[in-house]
XYZ file of N, CA and C in Angstrom:
849
model
N 11.440 -87.016 -50.352
C 11.410 -86.049 -49.246
C 10.012 -85.448 -49.072
N 9.219 -85.486 -50.162
C 7.881 -84.887 -50.109
C 7.003 -85.553 -49.058
N 7.147 -86.890 -48.921
C 6.330 -87.600 -47.942
C 6.686 -87.183 -46.518
N 7.968 -86.822 -46.285
C 8.380 -86.356 -44.962
C 7.808 -84.966 -44.686
N 7.744 -84.126 -45.724
C 7.145 -82.797 -45.576
C 5.665 -82.936 -45.254
N 4.981 -83.835 -45.966
C 3.565 -84.080 -45.700
C 3.360 -84.573 -44.275
N 4.221 -85.504 -43.863
C 4.126 -86.031 -42.503
C 4.374 -84.956 -41.460
N 5.353 -84.085 -41.729
C 5.668 -83.006 -40.801
C 4.495 -82.042 -40.662
N 3.911 -81.628 -41.802
C 2.802 -80.667 -41.790
C 1.586 -81.261 -41.091
N 1.217 -82.479 -41.468
C 0.013 -83.099 -40.901
C 0.176 -83.366 -39.404
N 1.333 -83.901 -39.010
C 1.556 -84.198 -37.601
C 1.622 -82.917 -36.773
N 2.223 -81.863 -37.318
C 2.298 -80.581 -36.609
C 0.910 -80.003 -36.370
N 0.034 -80.113 -37.368
C -1.332 -79.610 -37.219
C -2.076 -80.362 -36.119
N -1.966 -81.676 -36.152
C -2.676 -82.492 -35.162
C -2.090 -82.269 -33.766
N -0.754 -82.180 -33.669
C -0.115 -81.936 -32.371
C -0.530 -80.580 -31.798
N -0.702 -79.602 -32.661
C -1.128 -78.274 -32.200
C -2.529 -78.328 -31.607
N -3.419 -79.040 -32.269
C -4.796 -79.177 -31.772
C -4.806 -79.853 -30.403
N -3.939 -80.838 -30.221
C -3.917 -81.635 -28.988
C -2.849 -81.173 -27.992
N -2.243 -80.010 -28.246
C -1.167 -79.496 -27.388
C -1.564 -79.335 -25.919
N -2.808 -78.921 -25.590
C -3.162 -78.816 -24.166
C -3.009 -80.127 -23.399
N -3.316 -81.247 -24.039
C -3.151 -82.543 -23.377
C -1.679 -82.841 -23.099
N -0.805 -82.455 -24.027
C 0.627 -82.692 -23.844
C 1.177 -81.829 -22.710
N 0.766 -80.570 -22.656
C 1.260 -79.708 -21.572
C 0.757 -80.205 -20.216
N -0.485 -80.619 -20.159
C -1.036 -81.151 -18.905
C -0.255 -82.380 -18.450
N 0.063 -83.278 -19.398
C 0.822 -84.490 -19.061
C 2.179 -84.130 -18.468
N 2.887 -83.190 -19.089
C 4.216 -82.806 -18.612
C 4.148 -82.165 -17.225
N 3.117 -81.382 -16.984
C 2.945 -80.768 -15.660
C 2.689 -81.834 -14.608
N 1.837 -82.803 -14.930
C 1.534 -83.874 -13.984
C 2.772 -84.725 -13.675
N 3.643 -84.895 -14.652
C 4.849 -85.700 -14.448
C 5.864 -85.009 -13.549
N 5.821 -83.686 -13.489
C 6.919 -82.947 -12.856
C 6.515 -82.054 -11.689
N 5.234 -81.832 -11.462
C 4.841 -80.772 -10.526
C 5.244 -81.043 -9.079
N 5.480 -82.311 -8.712
C 5.846 -82.620 -7.332
C 7.216 -82.090 -6.933
N 8.111 -81.857 -7.909
C 9.440 -81.347 -7.547
C 9.570 -79.854 -7.835
N 8.506 -79.245 -8.333
C 8.529 -77.802 -8.568
C 8.086 -77.078 -7.306
N 8.489 -75.842 -7.180
C 8.152 -75.073 -5.978
C 6.732 -74.523 -6.116
N 5.752 -75.421 -5.939
C 4.346 -75.047 -6.069
C 3.619 -75.308 -4.756
N 2.658 -74.455 -4.440
C 1.821 -74.694 -3.276
C 0.754 -75.720 -3.642
N 0.058 -76.224 -2.641
C -0.991 -77.228 -2.899
C -2.111 -76.650 -3.762
N -2.357 -75.336 -3.653
C -3.397 -74.697 -4.468
C -3.004 -74.607 -5.939
N -1.688 -74.535 -6.185
C -1.210 -74.386 -7.561
C -1.078 -75.722 -8.285
N -1.050 -76.819 -7.543
C -0.903 -78.131 -8.170
C -2.212 -78.568 -8.819
N -2.103 -79.404 -9.843
C -3.265 -79.831 -10.624
C -3.395 -81.342 -10.577
N -4.614 -81.811 -10.353
C -4.856 -83.252 -10.254
C -5.716 -83.783 -11.394
N -6.317 -82.902 -12.183
C -7.115 -83.356 -13.318
C -7.070 -82.318 -14.433
N -7.522 -82.708 -15.612
C -7.435 -81.862 -16.793
C -8.328 -80.629 -16.679
N -9.471 -80.773 -16.030
C -10.376 -79.634 -15.864
C -9.703 -78.531 -15.048
N -9.018 -78.923 -13.951
C -8.283 -77.954 -13.141
C -7.220 -77.244 -13.976
N -6.515 -78.020 -14.768
C -5.461 -77.456 -15.623
C -6.028 -76.405 -16.570
N -7.110 -76.728 -17.255
C -7.717 -75.796 -18.214
C -8.206 -74.534 -17.490
N -8.892 -74.719 -16.383
C -9.453 -73.592 -15.635
C -8.364 -72.658 -15.112
N -7.338 -73.216 -14.463
C -6.276 -72.393 -13.873
C -5.412 -71.747 -14.950
N -5.148 -72.483 -16.022
C -4.292 -71.950 -17.083
C -4.962 -70.785 -17.792
N -6.239 -70.933 -18.134
C -6.958 -69.844 -18.811
C -7.071 -68.635 -17.887
N -7.287 -68.889 -16.580
C -7.416 -67.793 -15.614
C -6.107 -67.010 -15.478
N -4.962 -67.705 -15.447
C -3.667 -67.054 -15.206
C -2.926 -66.656 -16.473
N -3.140 -67.406 -17.573
C -2.337 -67.190 -18.772
C -3.163 -66.902 -20.024
N -4.470 -67.069 -19.924
C -5.305 -66.925 -21.116
C -5.331 -68.231 -21.909
N -6.128 -68.258 -22.965
C -6.273 -69.470 -23.778
C -4.940 -69.887 -24.388
N -4.112 -68.910 -24.753
C -2.822 -69.232 -25.379
C -1.923 -70.040 -24.442
N -2.159 -69.945 -23.133
C -1.371 -70.723 -22.173
C -1.553 -72.219 -22.344
N -2.706 -72.634 -22.869
C -2.949 -74.058 -23.109
C -1.988 -74.611 -24.149
N -1.498 -73.722 -25.020
C -0.629 -74.142 -26.126
C 0.827 -73.743 -25.902
N 1.153 -73.353 -24.667
C 2.518 -72.938 -24.352
C 3.494 -74.073 -24.629
N 4.582 -73.769 -25.285
C 5.660 -74.691 -25.678
C 5.368 -75.437 -26.974
N 4.175 -75.243 -27.564
C 3.853 -75.987 -28.782
C 4.736 -75.572 -29.958
N 5.085 -74.281 -30.041
C 5.944 -73.825 -31.141
C 7.327 -74.480 -31.054
N 7.849 -74.603 -29.840
C 9.130 -75.288 -29.657
C 9.003 -76.765 -30.031
N 7.849 -77.360 -29.736
C 7.613 -78.761 -30.110
C 7.660 -78.931 -31.627
N 7.146 -77.945 -32.355
C 7.181 -77.994 -33.816
C 8.619 -77.811 -34.311
N 9.364 -76.892 -33.679
C 10.786 -76.741 -34.009
C 11.521 -78.074 -33.805
N 11.190 -78.760 -32.714
C 11.843 -80.023 -32.388
C 11.523 -81.089 -33.433
N 10.333 -81.016 -33.988
C 9.894 -81.995 -34.981
C 10.727 -81.917 -36.261
N 11.284 -80.726 -36.570
C 12.071 -80.549 -37.806
C 13.343 -81.405 -37.791
N 14.231 -81.274 -36.769
C 15.419 -82.152 -36.768
C 15.074 -83.623 -36.589
N 13.958 -83.921 -35.912
C 13.553 -85.313 -35.758
C 13.244 -85.937 -37.117
N 12.427 -85.235 -37.912
C 12.047 -85.746 -39.239
C 13.271 -85.847 -40.139
N 14.119 -84.808 -40.111
C 15.301 -84.790 -40.976
C 16.284 -85.894 -40.582
N 16.527 -86.048 -39.272
C 17.474 -87.063 -38.798
C 16.977 -88.466 -39.132
N 15.685 -88.692 -38.978
C 15.124 -89.990 -39.323
C 15.308 -90.272 -40.812
N 15.082 -89.230 -41.626
C 15.222 -89.370 -43.075
C 16.671 -89.699 -43.458
N 17.618 -89.047 -42.798
C 19.031 -89.215 -43.137
C 19.592 -90.538 -42.609
N 19.267 -90.864 -41.353
C 19.937 -91.977 -40.690
C 19.204 -93.314 -40.795
N 17.886 -93.295 -40.936
C 17.144 -94.554 -40.825
C 17.567 -95.591 -41.858
N 17.629 -95.176 -43.132
C 17.966 -96.133 -44.185
C 19.374 -96.719 -43.997
N 20.327 -95.857 -43.587
C 21.698 -96.338 -43.366
C 21.765 -97.314 -42.193
N 21.076 -96.965 -41.108
C 21.059 -97.849 -39.938
C 20.353 -99.161 -40.286
N 19.277 -99.064 -41.063
C 18.511 -100.251 -41.437
C 19.355 -101.218 -42.264
N 20.163 -100.689 -43.181
C 21.015 -101.529 -44.026
C 22.020 -102.334 -43.204
N 22.488 -101.730 -42.115
C 23.524 -102.374 -41.298
C 22.918 -103.359 -40.299
N 21.762 -103.006 -39.711
C 21.256 -103.772 -38.568
C 19.992 -104.567 -38.839
N 19.179 -104.141 -39.812
C 17.815 -104.671 -39.892
C 17.754 -106.082 -40.460
N 16.977 -106.920 -39.796
C 16.621 -108.234 -40.296
C 15.214 -108.515 -39.770
N 14.716 -109.712 -39.965
C 13.351 -110.000 -39.560
C 13.242 -110.556 -38.144
N 14.354 -110.746 -37.456
C 14.273 -111.228 -36.082
C 14.114 -110.065 -35.121
N 13.608 -110.360 -33.931
C 13.292 -109.322 -32.939
C 14.527 -108.539 -32.528
N 15.647 -109.215 -32.351
C 16.874 -108.570 -31.882
C 17.323 -107.467 -32.836
N 17.377 -107.765 -34.135
C 17.870 -106.782 -35.107
C 16.852 -105.662 -35.341
N 15.555 -105.988 -35.328
C 14.527 -104.951 -35.503
C 14.549 -103.970 -34.337
N 14.675 -104.505 -33.126
C 14.745 -103.651 -31.951
C 15.992 -102.800 -31.943
N 17.120 -103.393 -32.371
C 18.383 -102.642 -32.432
C 18.293 -101.507 -33.448
N 17.681 -101.771 -34.588
C 17.515 -100.750 -35.620
C 16.688 -99.574 -35.089
N 15.565 -99.888 -34.444
C 14.693 -98.840 -33.891
C 15.394 -98.069 -32.781
N 16.165 -98.778 -31.952
C 16.877 -98.129 -30.841
C 17.936 -97.159 -31.356
N 18.760 -97.614 -32.278
C 19.826 -96.767 -32.826
C 19.249 -95.549 -33.543
N 18.170 -95.755 -34.280
C 17.534 -94.636 -34.982
C 16.979 -93.620 -33.980
N 16.335 -94.118 -32.914
C 15.771 -93.229 -31.897
C 16.833 -92.434 -31.159
N 17.930 -93.101 -30.774
C 19.007 -92.427 -30.041
C 19.716 -91.411 -30.932
N 19.995 -91.794 -32.190
C 20.658 -90.875 -33.120
C 19.817 -89.632 -33.361
N 18.525 -89.834 -33.514
C 17.615 -88.706 -33.710
C 17.605 -87.803 -32.481
N 17.616 -88.414 -31.288
C 17.564 -87.642 -30.041
C 18.784 -86.749 -29.844
N 19.930 -87.175 -30.360
C 21.151 -86.365 -30.223
C 20.913 -84.955 -30.769
N 20.161 -84.866 -31.864
C 19.922 -83.575 -32.518
C 18.711 -82.835 -31.939
N 17.724 -83.576 -31.465
C 16.474 -82.928 -31.037
C 16.347 -82.760 -29.526
N 17.217 -83.416 -28.742
C 17.039 -83.423 -27.287
C 17.105 -82.032 -26.651
N 18.059 -81.156 -27.043
C 18.066 -79.811 -26.441
C 16.748 -79.069 -26.642
N 16.132 -79.237 -27.811
C 14.842 -78.599 -28.068
C 13.761 -79.212 -27.183
N 13.874 -80.505 -26.919
C 12.911 -81.162 -26.043
C 13.019 -80.624 -24.624
N 14.253 -80.415 -24.155
C 14.450 -79.861 -22.807
C 13.876 -78.455 -22.712
N 14.108 -77.644 -23.728
C 13.544 -76.288 -23.762
C 12.026 -76.354 -23.732
N 11.467 -77.260 -24.529
C 10.008 -77.424 -24.579
C 9.448 -77.809 -23.216
N 10.106 -78.747 -22.543
C 9.626 -79.221 -21.245
C 9.709 -78.104 -20.200
N 10.808 -77.347 -20.212
C 10.932 -76.234 -19.262
C 9.816 -75.205 -19.473
N 9.532 -74.893 -20.725
C 8.481 -73.921 -21.025
C 7.108 -74.444 -20.608
N 6.849 -75.708 -20.912
C 5.534 -76.287 -20.645
C 5.248 -76.418 -19.160
N 6.272 -76.731 -18.361
C 6.062 -77.009 -16.946
C 6.173 -75.770 -16.056
N 6.547 -74.641 -16.648
C 6.617 -73.408 -15.855
C 5.217 -72.795 -15.773
N 4.589 -72.978 -14.635
C 3.234 -72.490 -14.425
C 3.281 -71.016 -14.047
N 2.424 -70.236 -14.663
C 2.367 -68.809 -14.355
C 1.725 -68.596 -12.993
N 2.490 -68.032 -12.070
C 1.980 -67.703 -10.746
C 1.853 -66.180 -10.660
N 0.660 -65.672 -10.344
C 0.470 -64.222 -10.288
C 1.501 -63.540 -9.394
N 2.132 -62.498 -9.915
C 3.116 -61.734 -9.161
C 4.540 -62.229 -9.306
N 4.732 -63.360 -9.994
C 6.078 -63.898 -10.186
C 6.474 -63.816 -11.658
N 7.760 -63.497 -11.876
C 8.275 -63.389 -13.236
C 8.711 -64.750 -13.748
N 8.418 -64.997 -14.998
C 8.814 -66.261 -15.623
C 10.281 -66.227 -16.044
N 10.907 -67.417 -16.050
C 12.292 -67.541 -16.517
C 12.356 -68.041 -17.958
N 11.335 -68.813 -18.372
C 11.377 -69.495 -19.664
C 10.274 -68.956 -20.576
N 10.549 -67.802 -21.168
C 9.521 -67.146 -21.983
C 9.702 -67.491 -23.455
N 10.713 -66.924 -24.094
C 10.959 -67.214 -25.501
C 11.958 -68.342 -25.664
N 12.148 -68.765 -26.886
C 13.064 -69.864 -27.176
C 14.492 -69.535 -26.757
N 15.012 -68.385 -27.199
C 16.391 -68.003 -26.904
C 16.582 -67.720 -25.420
N 15.600 -67.073 -24.807
C 15.714 -66.758 -23.375
C 15.726 -68.045 -22.546
N 14.910 -69.011 -22.935
C 14.880 -70.301 -22.233
C 16.218 -71.017 -22.362
N 16.740 -71.062 -23.589
C 18.034 -71.716 -23.827
C 19.132 -71.047 -23.015
N 19.128 -69.708 -22.983
C 20.152 -68.956 -22.263
C 20.076 -69.226 -20.762
N 18.857 -69.254 -20.204
C 18.697 -69.468 -18.766
C 19.085 -70.888 -18.352
N 18.766 -71.862 -19.200
C 19.168 -73.243 -18.895
C 20.685 -73.358 -18.907
N 21.312 -72.752 -19.921
C 22.773 -72.769 -20.030
C 23.397 -72.050 -18.838
N 22.801 -70.940 -18.411
C 23.304 -70.170 -17.281
C 23.186 -70.967 -15.982
N 22.085 -71.678 -15.806
C 21.852 -72.445 -14.588
C 22.748 -73.680 -14.494
N 22.769 -74.462 -15.568
C 23.363 -75.792 -15.499
C 24.511 -76.040 -16.470
N 24.795 -75.098 -17.375
C 25.762 -75.357 -18.422
C 25.089 -75.953 -19.642
N 25.760 -75.923 -20.788
C 25.128 -76.338 -22.048
C 24.747 -77.824 -22.036
N 25.746 -78.711 -21.895
C 25.458 -80.146 -21.995
C 24.720 -80.658 -20.764
N 25.147 -80.241 -19.581
C 24.497 -80.707 -18.360
C 23.050 -80.233 -18.281
N 22.793 -79.047 -18.810
C 21.439 -78.503 -18.764
C 20.556 -79.009 -19.882
N 20.997 -78.810 -21.129
C 20.157 -79.143 -22.282
C 20.082 -80.646 -22.544
N 21.062 -81.408 -22.061
C 21.038 -82.862 -22.247
C 20.761 -83.599 -20.931
N 20.160 -82.913 -19.966
C 19.833 -83.539 -18.691
C 18.821 -84.671 -18.911
N 19.143 -85.852 -18.410
C 18.260 -87.008 -18.566
C 18.448 -87.770 -19.868
N 19.460 -87.388 -20.660
C 19.655 -88.023 -21.971
C 19.999 -89.512 -21.836
N 20.831 -89.861 -20.846
C 21.214 -91.265 -20.656
C 19.995 -92.117 -20.326
N 19.162 -91.611 -19.416
C 17.924 -92.329 -19.092
C 17.029 -92.405 -20.325
N 17.049 -91.350 -21.140
C 16.271 -91.349 -22.379
C 16.714 -92.450 -23.334
N 18.011 -92.738 -23.365
C 18.534 -93.820 -24.223
C 18.039 -95.180 -23.733
N 18.023 -95.370 -22.410
C 17.492 -96.618 -21.841
C 16.010 -96.744 -22.158
N 15.296 -95.629 -22.033
C 13.881 -95.599 -22.357
C 13.636 -95.976 -23.818
N 14.453 -95.444 -24.722
C 14.332 -95.750 -26.149
C 14.552 -97.229 -26.413
N 15.568 -97.805 -25.751
C 15.870 -99.226 -25.905
C 14.692 -100.096 -25.480
N 14.153 -99.845 -24.284
C 13.034 -100.631 -23.775
C 11.778 -100.435 -24.614
N 11.568 -99.195 -25.053
C 10.392 -98.873 -25.865
C 10.451 -99.593 -27.211
N 11.634 -99.565 -27.840
C 11.798 -100.200 -29.156
C 11.560 -101.703 -29.078
N 12.204 -102.360 -28.116
C 12.037 -103.810 -28.002
C 10.636 -104.182 -27.509
N 10.035 -103.305 -26.715
C 8.660 -103.535 -26.275
C 7.693 -103.525 -27.445
N 7.840 -102.542 -28.333
C 6.970 -102.442 -29.510
C 7.155 -103.659 -30.419
N 8.404 -103.989 -30.718
C 8.696 -105.114 -31.629
C 8.169 -106.424 -31.047
N 8.429 -106.648 -29.763
C 8.002 -107.889 -29.129
C 6.488 -108.013 -29.058
N 5.810 -106.955 -28.598
C 4.353 -106.990 -28.488
C 3.686 -107.063 -29.856
N 4.281 -106.392 -30.834
C 3.727 -106.418 -32.189
C 3.718 -107.839 -32.741
N 4.821 -108.552 -32.540
C 4.890 -109.934 -33.019
C 3.985 -110.857 -32.209
N 3.883 -110.587 -30.910
C 3.029 -111.400 -30.048
C 1.553 -111.270 -30.434
N 1.137 -110.033 -30.799
C -0.271 -109.773 -31.104
C -0.618 -109.975 -32.577
N 0.390 -110.210 -33.403
C 0.159 -110.345 -34.840
C -0.778 -111.527 -35.125
N -1.815 -111.255 -35.917
C -2.801 -112.282 -36.242
C -3.950 -112.353 -35.257
N -3.761 -111.774 -34.059
C -4.810 -111.811 -33.038
C -5.773 -110.643 -33.179
N -5.267 -109.515 -33.688
C -6.074 -108.307 -33.820
C -5.515 -107.443 -34.952
N -6.390 -106.733 -35.685
C -5.892 -105.834 -36.739
C -5.210 -104.589 -36.176
N -5.333 -104.379 -34.874
C -4.762 -103.195 -34.232
C -3.509 -103.562 -33.432
N -2.789 -104.580 -33.891
C -1.634 -105.036 -33.126
C -0.553 -103.963 -32.992
N -0.351 -103.138 -34.052
C 0.685 -102.099 -33.982
C 0.314 -101.018 -32.970
N -0.959 -100.603 -32.987
C -1.402 -99.575 -32.044
C -1.341 -100.080 -30.600
N -1.779 -101.321 -30.388
C -1.744 -101.892 -29.041
C -0.312 -102.115 -28.564
N 0.575 -102.469 -29.495
C 1.986 -102.643 -29.138
C 2.592 -101.320 -28.689
N 2.230 -100.241 -29.374
C 2.727 -98.910 -28.999
C 2.234 -98.535 -27.599
N 0.920 -98.691 -27.364
C 0.348 -98.303 -26.074
C 0.909 -99.163 -24.946
N 1.038 -100.462 -25.190
C 1.563 -101.357 -24.160
C 3.010 -101.074 -23.832
N 3.816 -100.816 -24.865
C 5.231 -100.532 -24.649
C 5.414 -99.218 -23.909
N 4.612 -98.213 -24.257
C 4.743 -96.922 -23.577
C 4.282 -97.011 -22.128
N 3.296 -97.867 -21.870
C 2.857 -98.074 -20.484
C 3.991 -98.658 -19.648
N 4.790 -99.513 -20.260
C 5.927 -100.132 -19.575
C 6.984 -99.117 -19.193
N 7.281 -98.176 -20.095
C 8.403 -97.256 -19.853
C 7.941 -95.886 -19.335
N 6.642 -95.717 -19.081
C 6.153 -94.390 -18.672
C 6.808 -93.866 -17.386
N 6.969 -94.692 -16.338
C 7.664 -94.179 -15.138
C 9.085 -93.710 -15.437
N 9.768 -94.381 -16.367
C 11.121 -93.958 -16.750
C 11.051 -92.602 -17.442
N 10.030 -92.417 -18.260
C 9.837 -91.128 -18.919
C 9.584 -90.025 -17.894
N 8.823 -90.358 -16.837
C 8.568 -89.374 -15.779
C 9.859 -88.969 -15.071
N 10.739 -89.936 -14.826
C 12.041 -89.634 -14.218
C 12.833 -88.692 -15.130
N 12.839 -89.004 -16.422
C 13.580 -88.174 -17.380
C 13.030 -86.750 -17.415
N 11.720 -86.601 -17.413
C 11.119 -85.261 -17.419
C 11.510 -84.489 -16.162
N 11.571 -85.165 -15.035
C 11.940 -84.498 -13.787
C 13.393 -84.043 -13.813
N 14.238 -84.829 -14.433
C 15.628 -84.409 -14.580
C 15.735 -83.199 -15.504
N 14.873 -83.132 -16.510
C 14.897 -81.996 -17.441
C 14.460 -80.699 -16.783
N 13.588 -80.775 -15.776
C 13.087 -79.541 -15.156
C 13.747 -79.242 -13.819
N 14.694 -80.091 -13.392
C 15.347 -79.847 -12.097
C 16.148 -78.555 -12.194
N 15.550 -77.486 -11.772
C 16.149 -76.160 -11.936
C 17.102 -75.840 -10.801
N 17.719 -74.704 -10.901
C 18.663 -74.245 -9.876
C 17.955 -74.012 -8.537
N 16.651 -73.707 -8.583
C 15.884 -73.520 -7.349
C 15.834 -74.830 -6.561
N 15.636 -75.929 -7.271
C 15.596 -77.246 -6.635
C 16.957 -77.586 -6.035
N 18.022 -77.302 -6.770
C 19.367 -77.604 -6.289
C 19.704 -76.766 -5.057
N 19.313 -75.504 -5.062
C 19.571 -74.630 -3.914
C 18.816 -75.117 -2.685
N 17.570 -75.558 -2.889
C 16.759 -76.056 -1.778
C 17.387 -77.321 -1.190
N 17.913 -78.190 -2.067
C 18.551 -79.430 -1.606
C 19.817 -79.140 -0.806
N 20.557 -78.120 -1.226
C 21.826 -77.794 -0.558
C 21.610 -77.239 0.851
N 20.398 -76.764 1.162
C 20.107 -76.207 2.484
C 19.946 -77.300 3.543
N 19.717 -78.543 3.091
C 19.524 -79.635 4.050
C 20.851 -79.916 4.758
N 20.792 -79.956 6.088
C 22.014 -79.950 6.884
C 22.673 -81.316 7.017
N 21.885 -82.394 7.095
C 22.492 -83.700 7.310
C 22.054 -84.680 6.234
N 22.694 -85.844 6.247
C 22.476 -86.844 5.206
C 21.023 -87.322 5.178
N 20.404 -87.507 6.369
C 19.024 -87.987 6.432
C 18.064 -86.996 5.799
N 18.265 -85.709 6.073
C 17.408 -84.676 5.491
C 17.577 -84.615 3.973
N 18.819 -84.725 3.530
C 19.077 -84.720 2.085
C 18.415 -85.929 1.416
N 18.499 -87.089 2.092
C 17.911 -88.301 1.539
C 16.395 -88.171 1.432
N 15.754 -87.657 2.478
C 14.302 -87.482 2.458
C 13.886 -86.511 1.359
N 14.661 -85.456 1.194
C 14.347 -84.452 0.172
C 14.417 -85.066 -1.225
N 15.453 -85.870 -1.476
C 15.603 -86.475 -2.795
C 14.648 -87.641 -3.013
N 14.240 -88.314 -1.938
C 13.284 -89.407 -2.087
C 11.947 -88.881 -2.604
N 11.646 -87.624 -2.296
C 10.416 -87.018 -2.805
C 10.413 -87.033 -4.326
N 11.620 -86.863 -4.910
C 11.735 -86.857 -6.368
C 11.560 -88.256 -6.954
N 12.003 -89.276 -6.217
C 12.011 -90.629 -6.782
C 10.873 -91.489 -6.255
N 9.869 -90.888 -5.654
C 8.702 -91.620 -5.180
C 7.855 -92.057 -6.375
N 7.661 -93.349 -6.557
C 7.002 -93.851 -7.760
C 5.480 -93.696 -7.731
N 4.937 -93.093 -6.682
C 3.499 -92.854 -6.683
C 3.091 -91.891 -7.782
N 4.049 -91.046 -8.247
C 3.747 -90.105 -9.328
C 4.074 -90.690 -10.698
N 4.549 -91.923 -10.741
C 5.097 -92.480 -11.974
C 4.175 -92.442 -13.169
N 2.857 -92.560 -12.929
C 1.904 -92.589 -14.035
C 1.036 -91.331 -14.077
N 1.506 -90.245 -13.484
C 0.783 -88.978 -13.570
C 0.708 -88.491 -15.009
N -0.493 -88.219 -15.490
C -0.669 -87.747 -16.868
C -0.723 -88.859 -17.899
N -0.685 -90.129 -17.442
C -0.656 -91.255 -18.380
C -1.936 -91.337 -19.207
N -3.080 -91.103 -18.560
C -4.359 -91.146 -19.281
C -4.418 -90.073 -20.349
N -3.960 -88.861 -20.001
C -3.952 -87.756 -20.979
C -3.064 -88.103 -22.169
N -1.926 -88.745 -21.898
C -1.021 -89.139 -22.983
C -1.700 -90.124 -23.925
N -2.406 -91.099 -23.367
C -3.062 -92.113 -24.194
C -4.214 -91.523 -25.004
N -4.974 -90.631 -24.388
C -6.066 -89.978 -25.121
C -5.499 -89.190 -26.294
N -4.407 -88.470 -26.037
C -3.760 -87.699 -27.100
C -3.244 -88.619 -28.204
N -2.572 -89.710 -27.815
C -2.007 -90.632 -28.797
C -3.064 -91.300 -29.652
N -4.133 -91.787 -29.013
C -5.210 -92.455 -29.751
C -5.920 -91.476 -30.679
N -6.167 -90.255 -30.188
C -6.828 -89.232 -31.013
C -5.978 -88.882 -32.229
N -4.662 -88.771 -32.013
C -3.761 -88.489 -33.138
C -3.840 -89.573 -34.196
N -3.832 -90.835 -33.764
C -3.914 -91.952 -34.701
C -5.214 -91.914 -35.496
N -6.319 -91.641 -34.799
C -7.628 -91.609 -35.460
C -7.684 -90.495 -36.496
N -7.217 -89.299 -36.108
C -7.258 -88.151 -37.029
C -6.367 -88.399 -38.238
N -5.144 -88.862 -37.994
C -4.194 -89.069 -39.093
C -4.646 -90.175 -40.041
N -5.400 -91.156 -39.497
C -5.900 -92.232 -40.353
C -7.149 -91.820 -41.123
N -8.005 -91.003 -40.500
C -9.281 -90.640 -41.114
C -9.166 -89.494 -42.115
N -8.296 -88.536 -41.814
C -8.164 -87.358 -42.687
C -7.067 -87.621 -43.718
N -7.399 -87.389 -44.975
C -6.438 -87.617 -46.054
C -5.566 -86.375 -46.210
N -4.516 -86.292 -45.381
C -3.647 -85.116 -45.411
C -2.854 -85.024 -46.712
N -2.596 -86.170 -47.334
C -1.829 -86.159 -48.573
C -2.570 -85.404 -49.671
N -3.878 -85.676 -49.787
C -4.663 -84.973 -50.815
C -4.807 -83.496 -50.477
N -4.943 -83.189 -49.167
C -5.024 -81.785 -48.757
C -3.726 -81.054 -49.069
N -2.605 -81.724 -48.828
C -1.290 -81.142 -49.100
C -1.135 -80.850 -50.593
N -1.511 -81.811 -51.436
C -1.382 -81.637 -52.887
C -2.323 -80.559 -53.404
N -3.536 -80.502 -52.832
C -4.496 -79.478 -53.255
C -3.984 -78.082 -52.900
N -3.408 -77.947 -51.693
C -2.826 -76.659 -51.284
C -1.676 -76.274 -52.203
N -0.871 -77.265 -52.562
C 0.253 -77.023 -53.459
C -0.242 -76.558 -54.834
N -1.299 -77.185 -55.336
C -1.878 -76.789 -56.631
C -2.422 -75.374 -56.598
N -3.097 -75.037 -55.482
C -3.660 -73.691 -55.337
C -2.557 -72.630 -55.331
N -1.443 -72.952 -54.642
C -0.312 -72.015 -54.606
C 0.308 -71.850 -55.990
N 0.441 -72.959 -56.715
C 0.988 -72.891 -58.072
C 0.109 -72.059 -59.001
N -1.202 -72.220 -58.834
C -2.135 -71.444 -59.655
C -2.026 -69.956 -59.315
N -1.909 -69.664 -58.019
C -1.832 -68.255 -57.583
C -0.560 -67.587 -58.085
N 0.551 -68.358 -58.179
C 1.835 -67.797 -58.626
C 1.836 -67.471 -60.117
N 0.871 -68.007 -60.861
C 0.814 -67.728 -62.303
C 0.321 -66.313 -62.578
N -0.403 -65.733 -61.648
C -0.993 -64.402 -61.872
C -0.135 -63.298 -61.297
């Protein structure tokens, strides 16, 4: 279990450093269906940093990061509990069984962590507009408002089915590309991850939009009087021109995380911190 604790601590630290990129990505994926004016929308990372610091302060860049760390706890624990059991039943060396093992592990883990992910996305995508009160401030208040708007399962598990499809495609994409690139490059695993995520990124954007579809959006849709107006309103949500919004930021964040985690020996830092604490407890 110690290796999972080390992984949790090291990954949480790196994710915190790179949290502004994650929030920017989520905003880019969802801002077209939010009630924002053209001045409030963001088209690049510089705009995001400038507007966020101006309206929310530096801490706004890291909004939702604490919830992301909370979400990481059940993810790590669920993987630890379920992975070995799932692997014993499904895992073999062929692509079909490897992909099935990864898919089942991902979906099982999501069952426990998905509500926290929805809370995180709602917090991250709620842009502070001067003069307007926020709905998603603290963890409990966000959970309560989502439950009040949409109900527990419909609200907190919104987009879960699409997330399962995304997990399936992502798992088989990684396994397939990894085997295809094996022997061609020492970075086959990293390239397989990036290539597979590029494939399913538009699906991820759809899922994020379902997670943030608030009661304001539903009320606006209900005002449309005829079928054509309703169709045009909903087509705005499913227009694939936004499908890769924030994709570059996601890749920069992912590559940077890999570089930091590979270059910095977090295991030795973890053990050294543990030794220092043990020494301090003796006095």
